[in-house]
Amino acid sequence: MKAKITLAKEFKIGDIDKRIYGSFIEHLGRAVYGGIYEPDHKTADEDGFRTDVINLVKELNVPIVRYPGGNFVSGYNWEDGVGPVEKRPKRLDLAWGATEPNTFGTNEFMKWCKKADTECMMAVNLGTRGADEARNLVEYTNHKGGTAWSDLRKSHGYDEPWGVKLWCLGNEMDGAWQMGAKTAAEYGRTALEASKMMKWTDGSIETVLCGSSSRNSKTFGEWEATSLDIAYDSVDYVSLHQYYGNHDGDTESFLAQTLELEEFIHTVLCVCDYIKAKKRSKKTINLSFDEWNVWYHSNDAEFERWSVAPPILEDIYNFEDALVVGSMLITLLRHADRIKIACLAQLVNVIAPIFTKTGGGVFKQTIFYPFEHMSNYGRGVALNPIINCPKHDTKRFTDVPYIESIATYDEENESLAVFCVNKSLDESAVLDVNLMDFDGYKPVKFISMDGYDKHQINTFDNISVKPHDNPLPAVDKGLLTAELKPFSWNVIILNKR
Ligand code: AHR
């Protein structure tokens, strides 16, 4: 097939907020214990953090990590996780049917963030608790000293405030599975009061209102409208969550789901702007897509109830999942003007790009690579590539373009990146990129992942699914031509210098 992309500096969607390359660590399964924290591990540092994992997190270049949940946060007492470790209580975690030892908590996570070169997006419990505990936590983490909560932090050995800037007002509060689930109106009131008091405690923070737990949630749309109407003046972002799975072996529809994702984002933006118009407000609410990924492989996994760090949600990702993750991230970037934060859920072991053996090694899952490429090369501004390519119908979708693409332009470094997924199972695409006012830019790298069976996975012993470099594409009179292999992930980098 033939495909054409036209690019120009004027096709700007928006500045890319680096937080769009965020991720997520929840007290869930082996994300914390056996994942980022394992004091007895041979690579553990003096704080018990696995340095083999930290090194991979740095490769992913993740600027922000959401913590501590997730469903977990809706039953969490943050006070359980601070102070002398020997005095911290063990608790039943009703969200995941596990025992939480609390040997890792807020200060340990903040320290880990520093070592992993990332920042924390902190969630507060608005399920079993409320505004009071939330504002106390802000005082504990962010106030310089001289008050009960800030002095408690100092007494725990942390003299300087952590300065956490971004806060989630609970998690998926529309879901029946959530501890302390609420109606939209109940949640709107709780979130408003919490956000207000948290911001009175520290005027520099931003807050995220929980949107629906997914586009399929029964109250989707109405939930956002009602809760935002109530909390509008105090919050900065609305959250979106979405996971996809290939439940019926229909690969083409699995990959086409980004059309649905596109519509989901568009609808939430419409709701935000409807409330803005209704209120005659000058303030714009942007989006925090703080949970997204493929999640379905591990759905039937069994585990021992009430054990510590049971191995749950341990999806082992295959090649087609990597293409879906790449396509999802491309879709998020196409809304870089309004999506300011996004979190690949999650980061280690639990539906994650990084997978460890407790007491053993670590490996990069297939989905590691598209995320790594976009996070490292996809900085600056997002450009809307005008794509001309054939379309196809799948069992669930019609008019699905074979090529999914986004371009990013880093003006400071005079660097342009083009990311493409070829969704055709069996056909290569000869791609022409019309470089318009990027004439003079030369390709310096062409990376792809292709040629694998769609079910191929990586393991501790064999990283068989990984990117490879290609010969550089030709450029003739401002037209770059590259071959995109069937069913492939592709990254083309061009520099002026
Ligand atoms: O990321 C796993 C879980 O998915 C989170 O705890 C919850 O918010 C969502 O349902």
Short mmCIF file of C-alpha atoms and ligand atoms in Angstrom, two decimals:
data_model
loop_
_atom_site.label_atom_id
_atom_site.label_comp_id
_atom_site.label_asym_id
_atom_site.label_seq_id
_atom_site.Cartn_x
_atom_site.Cartn_y
_atom_site.Cartn_z
CA MET A 1 0.00 0.00 0.00
CA LYS A 2 1.00 3.60 -0.37
CA ALA A 3 0.67 6.17 2.39
CA LYS A 4 1.50 9.84 2.63
CA ILE A 5 2.08 12.15 5.56
CA THR A 6 2.37 15.92 5.25
CA LEU A 7 4.12 17.80 8.03
CA ALA A 8 4.62 21.48 8.73
CA LYS A 9 5.63 23.56 11.72
CA GLU A 10 2.24 25.30 11.50
CA PHE A 11 0.40 22.03 12.12
CA LYS A 12 0.90 22.53 15.83
CA ILE A 13 -1.50 20.74 18.16
CA GLY A 14 0.12 22.02 21.34
CA ASP A 15 3.15 22.00 23.58
CA ILE A 16 3.79 18.56 24.98
CA ASP A 17 3.59 18.62 28.76
CA LYS A 18 6.29 16.15 29.76
CA ARG A 19 3.89 14.68 32.35
CA ILE A 20 2.04 12.97 29.46
CA TYR A 21 4.80 10.34 29.82
CA GLY A 22 3.87 9.54 33.42
CA SER A 23 3.33 6.15 35.02
CA PHE A 24 1.86 4.62 38.15
CA ILE A 25 2.93 2.64 41.23
CA GLU A 26 0.15 1.28 43.42
CA HIS A 27 0.35 -0.78 46.60
CA LEU A 28 -0.89 -3.72 44.58
CA GLY A 29 0.63 -7.12 43.92
CA ARG A 30 4.40 -6.88 43.51
CA ALA A 31 4.56 -3.29 42.29
CA VAL A 32 6.08 -2.01 45.53
CA TYR A 33 7.24 -5.11 47.42
CA GLY A 34 9.43 -7.15 45.07
CA GLY A 35 9.15 -4.44 42.45
CA ILE A 36 10.65 -1.07 43.31
CA TYR A 37 11.40 -2.05 46.93
CA GLU A 38 13.17 -5.21 47.99
CA PRO A 39 15.72 -4.63 50.76
CA ASP A 40 17.19 -8.15 50.50
CA HIS A 41 17.74 -8.00 46.77
CA LYS A 42 21.32 -8.09 45.55
CA THR A 43 20.90 -4.81 43.69
CA ALA A 44 19.13 -3.02 46.59
CA ASP A 45 20.64 0.26 47.70
CA GLU A 46 20.85 1.55 51.29
CA ASP A 47 17.11 2.41 51.17
CA GLY A 48 16.08 -1.02 49.92
CA PHE A 49 15.30 0.19 46.39
CA ARG A 50 16.12 -2.18 43.56
CA THR A 51 18.68 -0.34 41.46
CA ASP A 52 18.17 -2.71 38.51
CA VAL A 53 14.57 -1.42 38.41
CA ILE A 54 15.55 2.23 38.93
CA ASN A 55 17.91 1.97 35.96
CA LEU A 56 15.09 0.79 33.70
CA VAL A 57 12.73 3.47 35.02
CA LYS A 58 15.38 6.02 34.05
CA GLU A 59 15.57 4.51 30.56
CA LEU A 60 11.82 5.00 30.27
CA ASN A 61 12.35 8.65 31.23
CA VAL A 62 9.15 8.88 33.28
CA PRO A 63 8.71 12.43 34.61
CA ILE A 64 5.88 11.71 37.07
CA VAL A 65 4.58 8.64 38.92
CA ARG A 66 1.12 8.38 40.46
CA TYR A 67 1.03 6.85 43.98
CA PRO A 68 -0.20 5.03 46.15
CA GLY A 69 -3.33 3.96 44.19
CA GLY A 70 -5.56 3.08 42.49
CA ASN A 71 -8.24 1.19 44.32
CA PHE A 72 -5.82 0.78 47.23
CA VAL A 73 -5.89 4.46 48.10
CA SER A 74 -9.62 4.40 48.86
CA GLY A 75 -8.95 2.46 52.08
CA TYR A 76 -5.48 3.80 52.88
CA ASN A 77 -4.54 5.59 56.09
CA TRP A 78 -1.44 7.49 55.04
CA GLU A 79 -0.40 7.83 58.68
CA ASP A 80 0.15 4.03 58.74
CA GLY A 81 3.01 4.41 56.29
CA VAL A 82 5.13 7.06 58.04
CA GLY A 83 7.36 7.04 61.13
CA PRO A 84 9.37 4.18 62.64
CA VAL A 85 8.86 1.09 60.50
CA GLU A 86 8.61 -1.27 63.48
CA LYS A 87 5.61 0.67 64.78
CA ARG A 88 3.67 0.67 61.52
CA PRO A 89 0.51 -1.47 61.51
CA LYS A 90 -0.20 -4.30 59.11
CA ARG A 91 -3.64 -3.85 57.54
CA LEU A 92 -6.05 -5.78 55.38
CA ASP A 93 -6.21 -4.20 51.96
CA LEU A 94 -9.84 -4.71 50.95
CA ALA A 95 -9.22 -3.47 47.43
CA TRP A 96 -7.02 -6.38 46.42
CA GLY A 97 -7.55 -8.97 49.19
CA ALA A 98 -3.96 -8.67 50.40
CA THR A 99 -2.13 -7.77 53.61
CA GLU A 100 -0.39 -4.40 53.52
CA PRO A 101 2.71 -4.43 55.73
CA ASN A 102 3.23 -0.65 55.49
CA THR A 103 7.01 -1.00 55.53
CA PHE A 104 6.98 1.30 52.51
CA GLY A 105 5.04 4.56 52.63
CA THR A 106 4.99 8.22 51.65
CA ASN A 107 8.56 9.17 52.61
CA GLU A 108 10.04 6.04 51.08
CA PHE A 109 8.19 6.75 47.85
CA MET A 110 9.32 10.38 47.78
CA LYS A 111 12.93 9.24 48.28
CA TRP A 112 12.51 6.68 45.52
CA CYS A 113 11.21 9.41 43.18
CA LYS A 114 14.33 11.47 43.76
CA LYS A 115 16.55 8.50 42.97
CA ALA A 116 14.51 7.59 39.87
CA ASP A 117 14.61 11.20 38.58
CA THR A 118 10.85 11.54 38.70
CA GLU A 119 8.14 13.39 40.58
CA CYS A 120 5.18 12.20 42.57
CA MET A 121 1.52 12.57 41.64
CA MET A 122 -0.05 11.85 45.02
CA ALA A 123 -3.57 10.47 45.47
CA VAL A 124 -5.62 11.07 48.62
CA ASN A 125 -8.24 8.75 50.08
CA LEU A 126 -11.73 10.16 49.47
CA GLY A 127 -13.34 6.73 49.89
CA THR A 128 -13.16 5.76 53.57
CA ARG A 129 -11.75 9.16 54.54
CA GLY A 130 -12.14 12.75 53.46
CA ALA A 131 -11.01 16.37 53.25
CA ASP A 132 -9.49 16.51 56.73
CA GLU A 133 -7.04 13.62 56.25
CA ALA A 134 -6.26 14.92 52.77
CA ARG A 135 -5.31 18.39 53.91
CA ASN A 136 -3.28 16.88 56.77
CA LEU A 137 -1.27 14.92 54.23
CA VAL A 138 -0.58 18.09 52.22
CA GLU A 139 0.60 19.74 55.43
CA TYR A 140 2.78 16.72 56.22
CA THR A 141 4.45 16.61 52.80
CA ASN A 142 4.51 20.29 51.80
CA HIS A 143 4.57 22.59 54.83
CA LYS A 144 7.99 23.82 55.87
CA GLY A 145 7.56 23.29 59.64
CA GLY A 146 6.20 24.73 62.89
CA THR A 147 2.87 22.85 62.80
CA ALA A 148 1.89 19.45 64.13
CA TRP A 149 1.90 17.59 60.80
CA SER A 150 4.97 19.26 59.33
CA ASP A 151 6.90 18.80 62.56
CA LEU A 152 5.86 15.16 62.57
CA ARG A 153 7.54 14.82 59.17
CA LYS A 154 10.65 16.46 60.56
CA SER A 155 10.62 14.10 63.53
CA HIS A 156 10.55 11.25 61.01
CA GLY A 157 13.86 12.49 59.63
CA TYR A 158 12.71 14.64 56.69
CA ASP A 159 13.53 18.23 57.47
CA GLU A 160 12.73 19.66 54.07
CA PRO A 161 9.19 19.55 52.68
CA TRP A 162 8.74 17.27 49.67
CA GLY A 163 6.75 19.87 47.70
CA VAL A 164 4.31 17.52 45.98
CA LYS A 165 2.64 19.60 43.26
CA LEU A 166 -0.01 17.33 41.76
CA TRP A 167 -2.80 15.61 43.71
CA CYS A 168 -5.55 13.15 42.70
CA LEU A 169 -8.83 13.64 44.56
CA GLY A 170 -9.50 9.94 45.19
CA ASN A 171 -9.72 7.17 42.62
CA GLU A 172 -12.55 5.82 40.43
CA MET A 173 -15.15 6.97 42.92
CA ASP A 174 -17.99 5.97 40.54
CA GLY A 175 -17.15 2.25 40.76
CA ALA A 176 -19.03 -0.19 43.00
CA TRP A 177 -15.69 -1.99 43.61
CA GLN A 178 -14.32 1.15 45.20
CA MET A 179 -14.26 1.47 48.99
CA GLY A 180 -16.51 4.40 49.80
CA ALA A 181 -17.92 4.70 46.24
CA LYS A 182 -20.14 7.73 45.77
CA THR A 183 -22.78 9.23 43.57
CA ALA A 184 -21.55 12.00 41.29
CA ALA A 185 -23.11 14.68 43.50
CA GLU A 186 -21.68 13.19 46.70
CA TYR A 187 -18.28 12.94 45.10
CA GLY A 188 -18.45 16.45 43.65
CA ARG A 189 -19.07 17.89 47.11
CA THR A 190 -16.36 15.79 48.77
CA ALA A 191 -13.83 16.60 46.05
CA LEU A 192 -14.62 20.31 46.15
CA GLU A 193 -14.12 20.54 49.91
CA ALA A 194 -10.97 18.43 49.83
CA SER A 195 -9.44 20.38 46.95
CA LYS A 196 -10.32 23.71 48.56
CA MET A 197 -8.74 22.79 51.90
CA MET A 198 -5.69 21.18 50.27
CA LYS A 199 -5.11 24.35 48.24
CA TRP A 200 -5.59 26.55 51.30
CA THR A 201 -2.84 24.47 52.91
CA ASP A 202 -0.54 24.90 49.91
CA GLY A 203 -1.59 27.38 47.22
CA SER A 204 0.90 26.02 44.71
CA ILE A 205 -0.68 22.60 44.18
CA GLU A 206 -2.92 21.36 41.37
CA THR A 207 -5.77 18.86 41.80
CA VAL A 208 -7.35 16.22 39.59
CA LEU A 209 -11.06 15.39 39.79
CA CYS A 210 -11.95 11.70 39.22
CA GLY A 211 -13.76 11.18 35.96
CA SER A 212 -15.49 7.90 35.18
CA SER A 213 -13.56 4.70 35.76
CA SER A 214 -13.84 4.01 32.03
CA ARG A 215 -15.85 4.96 28.97
CA ASN A 216 -18.00 1.86 29.59
CA SER A 217 -19.03 2.92 33.04
CA LYS A 218 -22.83 3.26 33.33
CA THR A 219 -22.73 6.86 34.47
CA PHE A 220 -20.06 8.02 32.00
CA GLY A 221 -20.76 11.55 30.84
CA GLU A 222 -23.29 12.38 33.49
CA TRP A 223 -20.70 11.65 36.19
CA GLU A 224 -18.24 14.14 34.71
CA ALA A 225 -20.90 16.80 34.15
CA THR A 226 -22.39 16.59 37.66
CA SER A 227 -19.18 16.36 39.67
CA LEU A 228 -17.41 19.01 37.59
CA ASP A 229 -20.35 21.39 37.87
CA ILE A 230 -19.92 21.25 41.64
CA ALA A 231 -16.14 21.26 41.91
CA TYR A 232 -15.20 23.33 38.83
CA ASP A 233 -13.78 26.37 40.58
CA SER A 234 -11.32 24.43 42.70
CA VAL A 235 -9.98 21.68 40.43
CA ASP A 236 -7.56 21.78 37.49
CA TYR A 237 -7.98 18.47 35.64
CA VAL A 238 -10.48 15.68 35.09
CA SER A 239 -9.16 12.12 35.00
CA LEU A 240 -9.79 9.43 32.38
CA HIS A 241 -9.00 5.71 32.73
CA GLN A 242 -9.05 3.12 29.93
CA TYR A 243 -7.67 -0.37 29.49
CA TYR A 244 -8.01 -2.56 26.40
CA GLY A 245 -7.76 -6.30 25.89
CA ASN A 246 -7.93 -8.69 22.95
CA HIS A 247 -10.58 -10.87 24.57
CA ASP A 248 -11.82 -12.61 21.44
CA GLY A 249 -8.62 -12.94 19.42
CA ASP A 250 -9.70 -10.22 16.99
CA THR A 251 -6.38 -8.46 16.47
CA GLU A 252 -7.62 -5.95 13.92
CA SER A 253 -10.36 -4.67 16.23
CA PHE A 254 -7.93 -4.70 19.17
CA LEU A 255 -5.69 -2.30 17.26
CA ALA A 256 -8.61 -0.25 15.98
CA GLN A 257 -9.76 0.61 19.49
CA THR A 258 -7.86 3.86 19.34
CA LEU A 259 -10.84 5.16 17.35
CA GLU A 260 -12.91 4.54 20.46
CA LEU A 261 -10.20 6.14 22.60
CA GLU A 262 -10.28 9.20 20.36
CA GLU A 263 -14.03 9.51 20.84
CA PHE A 264 -13.69 9.03 24.61
CA ILE A 265 -11.21 11.91 24.89
CA HIS A 266 -13.34 14.09 22.65
CA THR A 267 -16.46 13.46 24.75
CA VAL A 268 -14.77 14.31 28.05
CA LEU A 269 -13.40 17.51 26.54
CA CYS A 270 -16.91 18.41 25.37
CA VAL A 271 -18.25 17.91 28.89
CA CYS A 272 -15.48 20.06 30.38
CA ASP A 273 -16.16 22.83 27.88
CA TYR A 274 -19.92 22.55 28.33
CA ILE A 275 -19.54 23.19 32.06
CA LYS A 276 -17.14 26.03 31.30
CA ALA A 277 -19.72 27.62 28.99
CA LYS A 278 -22.52 27.06 31.46
CA LYS A 279 -20.54 28.84 34.14
CA ARG A 280 -19.30 31.58 31.78
CA SER A 281 -15.91 30.67 33.22
CA LYS A 282 -12.56 31.84 31.89
CA LYS A 283 -10.90 28.77 33.33
CA THR A 284 -10.27 25.73 31.12
CA ILE A 285 -10.21 22.25 32.64
CA ASN A 286 -7.62 19.99 31.06
CA LEU A 287 -7.27 16.21 31.15
CA SER A 288 -5.25 13.79 33.21
CA PHE A 289 -5.38 10.37 31.53
CA ASP A 290 -3.99 8.81 34.66
CA GLU A 291 -4.57 5.12 33.89
CA TRP A 292 -4.16 3.61 30.42
CA ASN A 293 -2.72 0.37 29.07
CA VAL A 294 -3.49 -3.11 27.78
CA TRP A 295 -4.81 -5.27 30.62
CA TYR A 296 -6.40 -8.70 30.24
CA HIS A 297 -3.83 -11.51 30.19
CA SER A 298 -3.79 -12.01 33.95
CA ASN A 299 -7.52 -11.69 34.63
CA ASP A 300 -7.97 -15.29 35.81
CA ALA A 301 -4.80 -15.56 37.90
CA GLU A 302 -5.34 -17.15 41.31
CA PHE A 303 -3.57 -16.03 44.45
CA GLU A 304 -3.54 -16.61 48.18
CA ARG A 305 -5.97 -14.22 49.83
CA TRP A 306 -4.48 -11.92 52.49
CA SER A 307 -0.91 -12.71 51.54
CA VAL A 308 1.67 -9.92 51.28
CA ALA A 309 2.43 -8.78 47.72
CA PRO A 310 0.62 -11.61 45.90
CA PRO A 311 1.54 -11.93 42.21
CA ILE A 312 -1.58 -10.38 40.70
CA LEU A 313 -2.26 -8.41 37.50
CA GLU A 314 1.04 -9.74 36.12
CA ASP A 315 0.26 -9.47 32.42
CA ILE A 316 3.01 -10.78 30.19
CA TYR A 317 2.76 -8.65 27.08
CA ASN A 318 3.12 -9.85 23.51
CA PHE A 319 4.03 -8.08 20.30
CA GLU A 320 0.51 -6.99 19.35
CA ASP A 321 0.14 -5.39 22.80
CA ALA A 322 3.21 -3.27 22.04
CA LEU A 323 1.52 -1.97 18.88
CA VAL A 324 -1.64 -1.15 20.85
CA VAL A 325 0.37 0.69 23.51
CA GLY A 326 2.19 2.65 20.78
CA SER A 327 -1.14 3.47 19.10
CA MET A 328 -2.69 4.58 22.40
CA LEU A 329 0.22 6.87 23.18
CA ILE A 330 0.05 8.36 19.68
CA THR A 331 -3.66 9.04 20.27
CA LEU A 332 -2.92 10.78 23.58
CA LEU A 333 -0.28 12.96 21.90
CA ARG A 334 -2.81 13.96 19.25
CA HIS A 335 -4.55 15.77 22.13
CA ALA A 336 -1.42 17.32 23.60
CA ASP A 337 -3.22 20.67 23.74
CA ARG A 338 -5.58 19.35 26.44
CA ILE A 339 -4.06 16.16 27.86
CA LYS A 340 -1.42 17.44 30.23
CA ILE A 341 -0.88 14.31 32.30
CA ALA A 342 -1.10 10.62 31.43
CA CYS A 343 0.04 7.57 33.38
CA LEU A 344 0.89 4.24 31.81
CA ALA A 345 -0.65 1.89 34.39
CA GLN A 346 1.44 0.62 35.84
CA LEU A 347 5.25 0.73 36.02
CA VAL A 348 6.61 -2.48 37.57
CA ASN A 349 5.16 -6.04 37.64
CA VAL A 350 1.50 -5.00 37.81
CA ILE A 351 0.34 -4.56 34.16
CA ALA A 352 3.74 -3.04 33.57
CA PRO A 353 6.58 -2.50 31.09
CA ILE A 354 9.16 -3.63 33.68
CA PHE A 355 8.94 -7.15 35.10
CA THR A 356 10.97 -8.57 37.99
CA LYS A 357 11.45 -11.85 39.75
CA THR A 358 11.37 -11.34 43.51
CA GLY A 359 14.94 -12.20 44.50
CA GLY A 360 15.91 -12.48 40.84
CA GLY A 361 16.30 -10.63 37.58
CA VAL A 362 14.34 -8.10 35.61
CA PHE A 363 13.31 -7.79 31.97
CA LYS A 364 11.78 -5.33 29.55
CA GLN A 365 8.32 -6.32 28.38
CA THR A 366 7.37 -5.73 24.74
CA ILE A 367 5.41 -2.59 25.66
CA PHE A 368 8.53 -1.04 27.19
CA TYR A 369 9.88 0.00 23.81
CA PRO A 370 7.18 2.17 22.20
CA PHE A 371 6.82 4.02 25.49
CA GLU A 372 10.58 4.48 25.79
CA HIS A 373 10.82 5.79 22.23
CA MET A 374 8.03 8.31 22.60
CA SER A 375 9.08 9.45 26.04
CA ASN A 376 12.66 10.05 24.90
CA TYR A 377 12.12 11.37 21.37
CA GLY A 378 8.59 12.77 21.55
CA ARG A 379 9.28 16.09 23.24
CA GLY A 380 8.61 19.71 22.26
CA VAL A 381 5.39 20.32 20.36
CA ALA A 382 2.99 17.78 18.90
CA LEU A 383 2.30 18.25 15.19
CA ASN A 384 -0.80 17.01 13.46
CA PRO A 385 0.41 14.94 10.52
CA ILE A 386 -2.04 15.02 7.62
CA ILE A 387 -2.27 11.33 6.82
CA ASN A 388 -3.45 9.91 3.55
CA CYS A 389 -3.64 6.13 3.66
CA PRO A 390 -6.01 3.26 2.86
CA LYS A 391 -8.61 2.29 5.44
CA HIS A 392 -10.16 -1.05 6.34
CA ASP A 393 -13.12 -2.44 8.25
CA THR A 394 -12.71 -4.78 11.20
CA LYS A 395 -15.40 -6.85 12.97
CA ARG A 396 -16.11 -3.96 15.32
CA PHE A 397 -14.97 -0.83 13.49
CA THR A 398 -15.32 0.72 10.07
CA ASP A 399 -12.97 3.03 8.20
CA VAL A 400 -9.90 2.27 10.27
CA PRO A 401 -6.81 3.96 8.81
CA TYR A 402 -3.97 1.47 8.41
CA ILE A 403 -1.45 4.05 9.56
CA GLU A 404 -1.62 5.64 13.00
CA SER A 405 0.85 8.49 13.38
CA ILE A 406 1.98 11.56 15.28
CA ALA A 407 4.97 13.87 14.80
CA THR A 408 6.79 15.89 17.43
CA TYR A 409 9.09 18.85 16.91
CA ASP A 410 11.74 19.89 19.37
CA GLU A 411 12.54 23.42 18.19
CA GLU A 412 15.44 23.97 20.58
CA ASN A 413 17.32 20.92 19.34
CA GLU A 414 16.01 21.25 15.76
CA SER A 415 14.81 17.69 15.89
CA LEU A 416 11.72 16.13 14.37
CA ALA A 417 10.30 12.70 15.25
CA VAL A 418 7.66 10.77 13.33
CA PHE A 419 5.99 7.81 15.07
CA CYS A 420 3.92 5.36 13.00
CA VAL A 421 2.09 2.09 13.51
CA ASN A 422 1.30 0.08 10.39
CA LYS A 423 -1.80 -1.87 11.45
CA SER A 424 -1.99 -4.06 8.36
CA LEU A 425 -1.36 -7.70 9.29
CA ASP A 426 0.27 -8.53 5.97
CA GLU A 427 1.02 -5.47 3.86
CA SER A 428 3.99 -3.11 3.90
CA ALA A 429 3.36 0.59 3.42
CA VAL A 430 5.57 2.75 1.26
CA LEU A 431 5.36 5.95 3.24
CA ASP A 432 6.10 9.33 1.69
CA VAL A 433 6.61 12.13 4.19
CA ASN A 434 6.28 15.59 2.69
CA LEU A 435 8.60 17.63 4.86
CA MET A 436 7.26 21.05 3.76
CA ASP A 437 9.10 23.65 5.89
CA PHE A 438 11.24 20.91 7.46
CA ASP A 439 13.13 20.79 4.18
CA GLY A 440 16.82 20.47 5.07
CA TYR A 441 16.12 18.06 7.93
CA LYS A 442 17.99 14.79 7.48
CA PRO A 443 17.04 11.38 8.86
CA VAL A 444 19.46 10.28 11.57
CA LYS A 445 17.63 7.24 12.94
CA PHE A 446 14.96 4.83 11.76
CA ILE A 447 13.93 2.35 14.43
CA SER A 448 11.29 -0.37 14.05
CA MET A 449 9.76 -3.36 15.71
CA ASP A 450 8.40 -5.78 13.12
CA GLY A 451 8.49 -9.35 11.88
CA TYR A 452 7.38 -10.97 15.13
CA ASP A 453 4.49 -13.31 15.67
CA LYS A 454 1.73 -11.23 17.24
CA HIS A 455 1.77 -13.48 20.33
CA GLN A 456 5.53 -13.42 20.83
CA ILE A 457 6.61 -12.34 24.33
CA ASN A 458 9.82 -11.53 26.17
CA THR A 459 11.06 -13.56 29.13
CA PHE A 460 13.86 -13.33 31.70
CA ASP A 461 16.07 -15.44 29.45
CA ASN A 462 15.09 -14.20 26.04
CA ILE A 463 14.35 -10.64 24.97
CA SER A 464 13.22 -11.65 21.52
CA VAL A 465 10.83 -8.77 20.85
CA LYS A 466 12.88 -5.60 20.67
CA PRO A 467 13.54 -2.67 18.35
CA HIS A 468 16.16 -2.68 15.61
CA ASP A 469 17.75 0.06 13.51
CA ASN A 470 17.04 0.24 9.77
CA PRO A 471 19.01 1.85 6.98
CA LEU A 472 18.15 5.56 6.86
CA PRO A 473 15.28 6.46 4.53
CA ALA A 474 16.01 8.42 1.39
CA VAL A 475 15.06 12.11 1.09
CA ASP A 476 14.60 13.67 -2.30
CA LYS A 477 13.44 17.26 -2.82
CA GLY A 478 11.77 17.45 0.59
CA LEU A 479 10.10 14.05 0.28
CA LEU A 480 11.23 11.30 2.64
CA THR A 481 10.38 7.74 1.65
CA ALA A 482 10.40 4.86 4.12
CA GLU A 483 9.04 1.34 4.13
CA LEU A 484 6.81 0.50 7.07
CA LYS A 485 6.77 -3.29 7.36
CA PRO A 486 3.45 -5.10 7.93
CA PHE A 487 2.26 -4.96 11.53
CA SER A 488 5.03 -2.71 12.78
CA TRP A 489 6.07 0.08 15.14
CA ASN A 490 8.28 2.74 13.55
CA VAL A 491 10.20 5.81 14.69
CA ILE A 492 11.94 8.17 12.27
CA ILE A 493 14.16 10.89 13.73
CA LEU A 494 15.35 13.83 11.62
CA ASN A 495 17.75 16.58 12.62
CA LYS A 496 18.70 19.82 10.98
CA ARG A 497 22.28 19.71 12.16
O1 AHR B 1 -4.37 -0.20 37.71
C1 AHR B 1 -5.12 -1.20 38.30
C2 AHR B 1 -6.47 -0.72 38.83
O2 AHR B 1 -7.27 -0.35 37.74
C3 AHR B 1 -6.44 0.50 39.69
O3 AHR B 1 -6.21 0.22 41.03
C4 AHR B 1 -7.83 1.06 39.52
O4 AHR B 1 -7.85 2.46 39.65
C5 AHR B 1 -8.24 0.59 38.15
O5 AHR B 1 -9.49 0.00 38.16
#
